[in-house]
CSV table of C-alpha atoms in Angstrom, one decimal:
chain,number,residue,atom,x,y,z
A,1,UNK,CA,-14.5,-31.6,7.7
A,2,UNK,CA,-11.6,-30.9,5.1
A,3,UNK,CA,-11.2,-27.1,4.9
A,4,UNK,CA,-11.8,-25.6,1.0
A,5,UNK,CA,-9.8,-23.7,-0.7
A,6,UNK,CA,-11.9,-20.4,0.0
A,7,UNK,CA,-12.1,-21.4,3.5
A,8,UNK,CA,-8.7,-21.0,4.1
A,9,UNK,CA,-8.4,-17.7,1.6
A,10,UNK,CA,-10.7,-16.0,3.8
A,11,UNK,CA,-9.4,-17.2,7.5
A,12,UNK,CA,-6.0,-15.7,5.6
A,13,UNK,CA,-7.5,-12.3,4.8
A,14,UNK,CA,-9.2,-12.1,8.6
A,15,UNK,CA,-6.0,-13.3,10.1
A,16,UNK,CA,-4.7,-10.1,8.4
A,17,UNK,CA,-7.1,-7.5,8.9
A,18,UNK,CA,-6.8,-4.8,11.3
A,19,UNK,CA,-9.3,-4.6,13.5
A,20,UNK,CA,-11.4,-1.2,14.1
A,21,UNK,CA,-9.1,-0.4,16.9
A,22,UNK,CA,-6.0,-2.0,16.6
A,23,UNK,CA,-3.9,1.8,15.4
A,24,UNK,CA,-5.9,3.8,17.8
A,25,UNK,CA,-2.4,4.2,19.8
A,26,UNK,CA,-1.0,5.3,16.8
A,27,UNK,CA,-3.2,7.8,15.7
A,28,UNK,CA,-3.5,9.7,18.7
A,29,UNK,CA,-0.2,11.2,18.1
A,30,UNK,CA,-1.9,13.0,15.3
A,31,UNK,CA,-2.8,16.0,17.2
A,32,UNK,CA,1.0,16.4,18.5
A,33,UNK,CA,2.3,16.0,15.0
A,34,UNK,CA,-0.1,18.7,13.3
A,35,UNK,CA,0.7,20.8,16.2
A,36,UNK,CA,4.2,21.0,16.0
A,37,UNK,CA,4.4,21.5,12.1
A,38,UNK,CA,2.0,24.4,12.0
A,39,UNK,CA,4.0,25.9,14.5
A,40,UNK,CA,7.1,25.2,12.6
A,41,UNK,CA,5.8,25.3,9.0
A,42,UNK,CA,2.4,26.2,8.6
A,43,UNK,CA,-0.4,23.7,7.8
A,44,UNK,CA,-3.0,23.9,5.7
A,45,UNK,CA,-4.4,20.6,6.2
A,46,UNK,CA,-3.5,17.3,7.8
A,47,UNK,CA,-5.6,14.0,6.7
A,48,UNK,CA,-4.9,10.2,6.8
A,49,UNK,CA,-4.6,8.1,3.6
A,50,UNK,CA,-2.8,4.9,2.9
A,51,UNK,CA,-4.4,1.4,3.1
A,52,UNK,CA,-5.6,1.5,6.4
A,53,UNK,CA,-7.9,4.5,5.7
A,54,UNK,CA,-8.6,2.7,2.1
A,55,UNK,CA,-9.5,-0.8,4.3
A,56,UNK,CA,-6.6,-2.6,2.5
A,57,UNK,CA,-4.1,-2.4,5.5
A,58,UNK,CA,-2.2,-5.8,6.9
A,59,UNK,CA,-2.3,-6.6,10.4
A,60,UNK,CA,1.3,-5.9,11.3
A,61,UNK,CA,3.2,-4.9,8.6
A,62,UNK,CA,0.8,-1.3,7.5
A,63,UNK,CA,1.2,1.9,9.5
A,64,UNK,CA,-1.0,5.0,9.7
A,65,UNK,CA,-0.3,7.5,7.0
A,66,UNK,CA,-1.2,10.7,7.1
A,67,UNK,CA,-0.6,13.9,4.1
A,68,UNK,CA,0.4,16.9,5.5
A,69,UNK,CA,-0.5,20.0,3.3
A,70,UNK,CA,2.5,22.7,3.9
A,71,UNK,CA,1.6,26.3,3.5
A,72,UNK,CA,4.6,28.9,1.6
A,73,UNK,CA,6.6,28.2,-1.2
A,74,UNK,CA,7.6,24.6,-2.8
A,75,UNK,CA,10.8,23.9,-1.3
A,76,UNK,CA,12.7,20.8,-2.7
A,77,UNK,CA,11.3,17.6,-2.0
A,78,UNK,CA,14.2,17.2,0.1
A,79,UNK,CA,14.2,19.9,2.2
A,80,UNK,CA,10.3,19.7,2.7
A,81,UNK,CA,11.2,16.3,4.1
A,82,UNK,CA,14.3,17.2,6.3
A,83,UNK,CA,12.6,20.0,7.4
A,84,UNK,CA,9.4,17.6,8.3
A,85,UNK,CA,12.0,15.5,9.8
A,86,UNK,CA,13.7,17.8,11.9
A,87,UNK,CA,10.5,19.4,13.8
A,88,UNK,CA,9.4,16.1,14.7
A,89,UNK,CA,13.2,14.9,15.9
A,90,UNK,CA,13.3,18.1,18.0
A,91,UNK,CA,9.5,17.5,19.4
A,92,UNK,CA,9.7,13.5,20.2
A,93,UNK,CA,13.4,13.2,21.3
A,94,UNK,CA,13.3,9.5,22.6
A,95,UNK,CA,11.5,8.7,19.4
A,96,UNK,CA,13.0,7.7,15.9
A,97,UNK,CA,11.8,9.6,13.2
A,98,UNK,CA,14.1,9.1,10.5
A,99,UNK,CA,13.2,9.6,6.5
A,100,UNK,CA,11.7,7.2,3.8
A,101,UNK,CA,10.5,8.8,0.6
A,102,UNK,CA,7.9,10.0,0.6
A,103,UNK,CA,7.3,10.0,4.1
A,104,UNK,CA,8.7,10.7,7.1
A,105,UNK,CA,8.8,7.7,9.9
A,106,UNK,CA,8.1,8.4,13.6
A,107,UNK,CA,8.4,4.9,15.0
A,108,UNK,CA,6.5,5.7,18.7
A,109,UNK,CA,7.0,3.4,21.1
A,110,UNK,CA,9.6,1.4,19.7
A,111,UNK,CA,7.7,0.9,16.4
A,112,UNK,CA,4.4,-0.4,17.7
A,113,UNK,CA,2.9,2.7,17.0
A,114,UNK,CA,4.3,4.1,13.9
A,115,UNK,CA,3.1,6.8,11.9
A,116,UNK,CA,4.0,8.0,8.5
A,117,UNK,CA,4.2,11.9,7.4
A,118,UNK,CA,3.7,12.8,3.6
A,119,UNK,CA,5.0,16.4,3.6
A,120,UNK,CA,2.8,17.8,0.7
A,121,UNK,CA,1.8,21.4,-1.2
A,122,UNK,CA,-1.7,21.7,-2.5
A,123,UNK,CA,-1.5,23.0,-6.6
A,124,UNK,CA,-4.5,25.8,-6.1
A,125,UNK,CA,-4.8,25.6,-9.0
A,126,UNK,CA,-4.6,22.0,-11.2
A,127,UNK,CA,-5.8,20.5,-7.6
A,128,UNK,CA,-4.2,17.6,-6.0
A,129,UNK,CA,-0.9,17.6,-4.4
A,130,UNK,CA,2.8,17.5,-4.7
A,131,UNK,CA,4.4,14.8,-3.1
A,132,UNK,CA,8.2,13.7,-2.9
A,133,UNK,CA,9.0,11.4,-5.7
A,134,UNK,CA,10.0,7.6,-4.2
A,135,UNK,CA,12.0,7.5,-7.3
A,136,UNK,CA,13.4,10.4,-9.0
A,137,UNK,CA,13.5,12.7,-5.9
A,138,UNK,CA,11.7,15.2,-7.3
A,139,UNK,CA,8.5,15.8,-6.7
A,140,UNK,CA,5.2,13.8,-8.2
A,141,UNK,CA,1.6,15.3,-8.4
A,142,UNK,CA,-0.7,13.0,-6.1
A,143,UNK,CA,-4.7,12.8,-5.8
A,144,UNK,CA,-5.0,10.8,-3.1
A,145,UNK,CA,-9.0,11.3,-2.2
A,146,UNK,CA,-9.8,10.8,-5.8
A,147,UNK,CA,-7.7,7.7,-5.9
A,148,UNK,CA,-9.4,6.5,-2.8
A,149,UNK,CA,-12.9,6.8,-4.4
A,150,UNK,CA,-11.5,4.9,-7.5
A,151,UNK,CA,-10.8,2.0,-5.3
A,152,UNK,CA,-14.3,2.1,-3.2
A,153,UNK,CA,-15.7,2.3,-6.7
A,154,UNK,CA,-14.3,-0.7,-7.7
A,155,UNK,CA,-14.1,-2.5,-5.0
A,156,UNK,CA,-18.6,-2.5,-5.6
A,157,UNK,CA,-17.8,-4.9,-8.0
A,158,UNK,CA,-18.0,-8.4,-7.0
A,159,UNK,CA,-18.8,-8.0,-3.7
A,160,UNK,CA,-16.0,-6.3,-2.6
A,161,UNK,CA,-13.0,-8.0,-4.5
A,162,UNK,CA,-10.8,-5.2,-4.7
A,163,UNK,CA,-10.1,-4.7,-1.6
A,164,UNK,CA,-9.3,-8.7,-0.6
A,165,UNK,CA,-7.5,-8.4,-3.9
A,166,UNK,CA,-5.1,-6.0,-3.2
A,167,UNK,CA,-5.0,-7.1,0.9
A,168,UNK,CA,-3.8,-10.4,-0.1
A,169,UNK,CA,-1.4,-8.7,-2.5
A,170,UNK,CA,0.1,-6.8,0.1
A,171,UNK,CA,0.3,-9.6,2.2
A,172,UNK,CA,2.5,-11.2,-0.4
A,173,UNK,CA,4.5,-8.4,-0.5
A,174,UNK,CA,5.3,-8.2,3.6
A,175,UNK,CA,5.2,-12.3,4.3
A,176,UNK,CA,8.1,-12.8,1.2
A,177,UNK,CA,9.9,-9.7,1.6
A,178,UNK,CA,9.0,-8.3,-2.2
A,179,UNK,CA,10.1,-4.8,-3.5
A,180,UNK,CA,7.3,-3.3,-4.5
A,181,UNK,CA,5.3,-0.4,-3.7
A,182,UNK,CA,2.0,-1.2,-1.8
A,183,UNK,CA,0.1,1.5,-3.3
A,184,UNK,CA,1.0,-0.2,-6.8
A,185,UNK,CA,-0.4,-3.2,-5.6
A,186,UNK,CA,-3.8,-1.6,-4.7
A,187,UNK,CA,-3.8,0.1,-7.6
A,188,UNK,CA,-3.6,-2.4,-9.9
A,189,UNK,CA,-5.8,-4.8,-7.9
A,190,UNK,CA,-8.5,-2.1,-8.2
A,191,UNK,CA,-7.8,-1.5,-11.9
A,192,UNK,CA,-8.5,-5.7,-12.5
A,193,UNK,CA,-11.0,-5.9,-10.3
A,194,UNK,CA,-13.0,-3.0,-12.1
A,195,UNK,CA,-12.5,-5.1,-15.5
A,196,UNK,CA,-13.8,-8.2,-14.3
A,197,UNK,CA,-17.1,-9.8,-15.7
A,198,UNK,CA,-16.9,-13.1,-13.6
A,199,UNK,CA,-14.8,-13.4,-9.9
A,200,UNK,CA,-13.4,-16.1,-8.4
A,201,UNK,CA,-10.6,-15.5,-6.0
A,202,UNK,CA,-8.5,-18.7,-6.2
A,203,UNK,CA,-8.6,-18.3,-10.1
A,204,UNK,CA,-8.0,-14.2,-10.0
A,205,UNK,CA,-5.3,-14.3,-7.8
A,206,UNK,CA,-3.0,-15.8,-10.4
A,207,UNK,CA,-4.4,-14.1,-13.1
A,208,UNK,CA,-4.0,-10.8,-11.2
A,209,UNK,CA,-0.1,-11.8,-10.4
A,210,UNK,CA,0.0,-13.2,-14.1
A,211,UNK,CA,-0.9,-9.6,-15.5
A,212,UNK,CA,1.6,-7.9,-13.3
A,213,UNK,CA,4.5,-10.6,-14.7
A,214,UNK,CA,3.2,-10.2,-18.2
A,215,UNK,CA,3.5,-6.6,-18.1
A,216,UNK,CA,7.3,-6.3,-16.5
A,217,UNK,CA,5.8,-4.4,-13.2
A,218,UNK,CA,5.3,-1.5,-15.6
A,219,UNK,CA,4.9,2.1,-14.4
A,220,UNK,CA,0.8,2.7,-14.3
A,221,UNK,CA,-1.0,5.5,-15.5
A,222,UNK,CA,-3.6,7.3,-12.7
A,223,UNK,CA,-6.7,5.3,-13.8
A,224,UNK,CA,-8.4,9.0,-12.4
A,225,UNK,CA,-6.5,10.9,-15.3
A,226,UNK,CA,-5.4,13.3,-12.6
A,227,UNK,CA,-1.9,12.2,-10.7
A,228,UNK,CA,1.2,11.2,-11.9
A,229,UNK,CA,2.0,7.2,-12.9
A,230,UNK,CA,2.6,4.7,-10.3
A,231,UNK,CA,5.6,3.7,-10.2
A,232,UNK,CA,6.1,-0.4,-8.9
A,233,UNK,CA,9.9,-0.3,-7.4
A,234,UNK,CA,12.3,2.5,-6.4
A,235,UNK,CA,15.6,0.9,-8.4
A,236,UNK,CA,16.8,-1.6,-10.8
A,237,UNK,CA,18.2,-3.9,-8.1
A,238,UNK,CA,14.8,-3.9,-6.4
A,239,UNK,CA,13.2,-4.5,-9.6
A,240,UNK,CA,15.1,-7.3,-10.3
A,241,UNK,CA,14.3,-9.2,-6.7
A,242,UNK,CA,10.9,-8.4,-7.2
A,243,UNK,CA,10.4,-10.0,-10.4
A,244,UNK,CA,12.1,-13.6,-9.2
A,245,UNK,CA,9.9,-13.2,-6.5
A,246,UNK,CA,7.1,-12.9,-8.7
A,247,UNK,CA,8.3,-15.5,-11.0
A,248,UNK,CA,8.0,-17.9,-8.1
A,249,UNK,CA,4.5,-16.2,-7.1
A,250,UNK,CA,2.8,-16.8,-10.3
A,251,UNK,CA,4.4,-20.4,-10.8
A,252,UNK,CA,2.5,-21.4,-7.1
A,253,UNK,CA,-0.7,-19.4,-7.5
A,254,UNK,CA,-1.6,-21.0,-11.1
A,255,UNK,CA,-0.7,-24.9,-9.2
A,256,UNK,CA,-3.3,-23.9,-6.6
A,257,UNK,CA,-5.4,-22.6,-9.2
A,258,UNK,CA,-5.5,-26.0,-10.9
A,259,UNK,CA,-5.6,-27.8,-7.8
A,260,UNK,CA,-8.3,-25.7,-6.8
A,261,UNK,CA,-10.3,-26.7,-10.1
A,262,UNK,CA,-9.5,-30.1,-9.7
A,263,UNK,CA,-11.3,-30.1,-5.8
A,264,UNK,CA,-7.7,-30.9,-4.6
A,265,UNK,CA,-8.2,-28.4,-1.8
A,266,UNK,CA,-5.6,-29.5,0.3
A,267,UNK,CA,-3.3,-29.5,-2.4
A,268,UNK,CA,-4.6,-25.5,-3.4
A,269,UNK,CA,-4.0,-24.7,0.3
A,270,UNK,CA,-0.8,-26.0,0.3
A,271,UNK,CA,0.7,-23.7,-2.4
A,272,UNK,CA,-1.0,-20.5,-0.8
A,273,UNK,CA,0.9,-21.5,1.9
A,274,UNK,CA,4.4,-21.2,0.4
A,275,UNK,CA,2.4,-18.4,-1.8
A,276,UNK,CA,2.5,-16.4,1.5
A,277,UNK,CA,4.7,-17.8,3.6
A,278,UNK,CA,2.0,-19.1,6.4
């Protein structure tokens, strides 16, 4: 029997999802981590975020993230990360930990098992938290529970489109090499999802990757009202690559639209597959 076109979208999205266990190595360096930074810096908290707490990670390509609330005084964002960096360094000596706005990398066990460190301070009074800035190197005000309910309460909408939304999206991103921040992605993919009457995932995917053409990758205000805007790309360089690479996206996800419509599944599944590089 010929596979459909949904068929294969959904043996894509389980071929990509992590399963339950699949970061347990990585996160049991948690505990070491938190450890050695309240010793060094003082914590006030340490919690995971990032797509695989949200359930929008990719098999492969996502890490574990975790936000690390410092206690003291805002220091730049710079020397909150260096000094981040250089606890962990002198703690896991045969591991890399090097820097990547906003996080800092620890890449255990060759990179099998990496972990991400946000270094953060809590704003006691406006609420959320100070991050380092991916693009101005400053810092950015971040609300990262509240914009993890914003996704679980869109993602109630049409059975749960969000979430496949913005996995798929991210799974573009990793399989074609594309600029663009993930969180963006999820973001945005929440934000359609939300404004959708009707759902059909061969159909939304290119109008999803239309909206993000039509609209230039524009910054994107905190659909909570809280945070600071989400910015898609760190440079104009990157900006540029990821645009062609979205040009080409959108002109292969509207062909396996139509193909779709037409009942020419093998035709649909034969775009997503450049679509994602399978």
């Amino acid at each position: 029997m010929a596979v459909t076109t949904l068929a294969y979208l959904n043996e894509l999205m389980s071929k990509y999802t992590p399963s339950s266990t699949y970061f347990d190595a990585a996160r049991t360096h948690r505990s070491g981590i938190e450890t050695r930074l309240d010793s060094w810096l003082g914590v006030r908290e340490m919690f995971e975020t990032g797509s695989l707490k949200h359930g929008t990670g990719v098999w492969f390509y996502s890490d574990v993230d975790y936000i690390v609330s410092l206690k003291g005084v805002r220091p730049t964002s710079t020397t909150a990360l260096n000094k981040v960096r250089d606890a962990l360094k002198d703690k896991y000596r045969n591991t890399t930990v090097r820097t990547s706005r906003p996080a800092v990398v620890c890449e255990f066990a060759g990179g099998d098992e990496t972990v991400e460190v946000v270094p953060a301070y809590e704003d006691t009074v406006g609420g959320g938290y100070w991050i380092p800035d991916p693009k101005t190197g400053d810092w950015m005000k971040s609300y990262p529970k509240h914009h993890n309910a914003y996704v679980n309460d869109a993602n109630r909408k049409h059975s749960g489109a969000a979430k496949k939304l913005a996995r798929l999206a991210k799974t573009w991103k990793y399989k074609r090499s594309v600029p663009v921040s993930s969180c963006y992605l999820e973001m945005r993919a929440a934000k359609y999802a939300a404004g959708e009457d009707a759902w059909s995932l061969p159909i939304d995917i290119y109008h999803y990757l239309k909206r993000l053409r039509d609209i230039d990758l524009a910054a994107m205000n905190d659909p909570t009202g809280l945070g600071s805007r989400f910015n898609a790309y760190s440079s104009t360089s990157s900006k540029a690559d990821a645009i062609s690479k979205l040009d080409t996206a959108v002109s292969r996800a509207i062909k396996a639209k139509n193909y779709f419509l037409a009942e020419n599944h093998d035709e649909a599944i034969a775009q997503y597959k450049l679509l994602f590089n399978q």
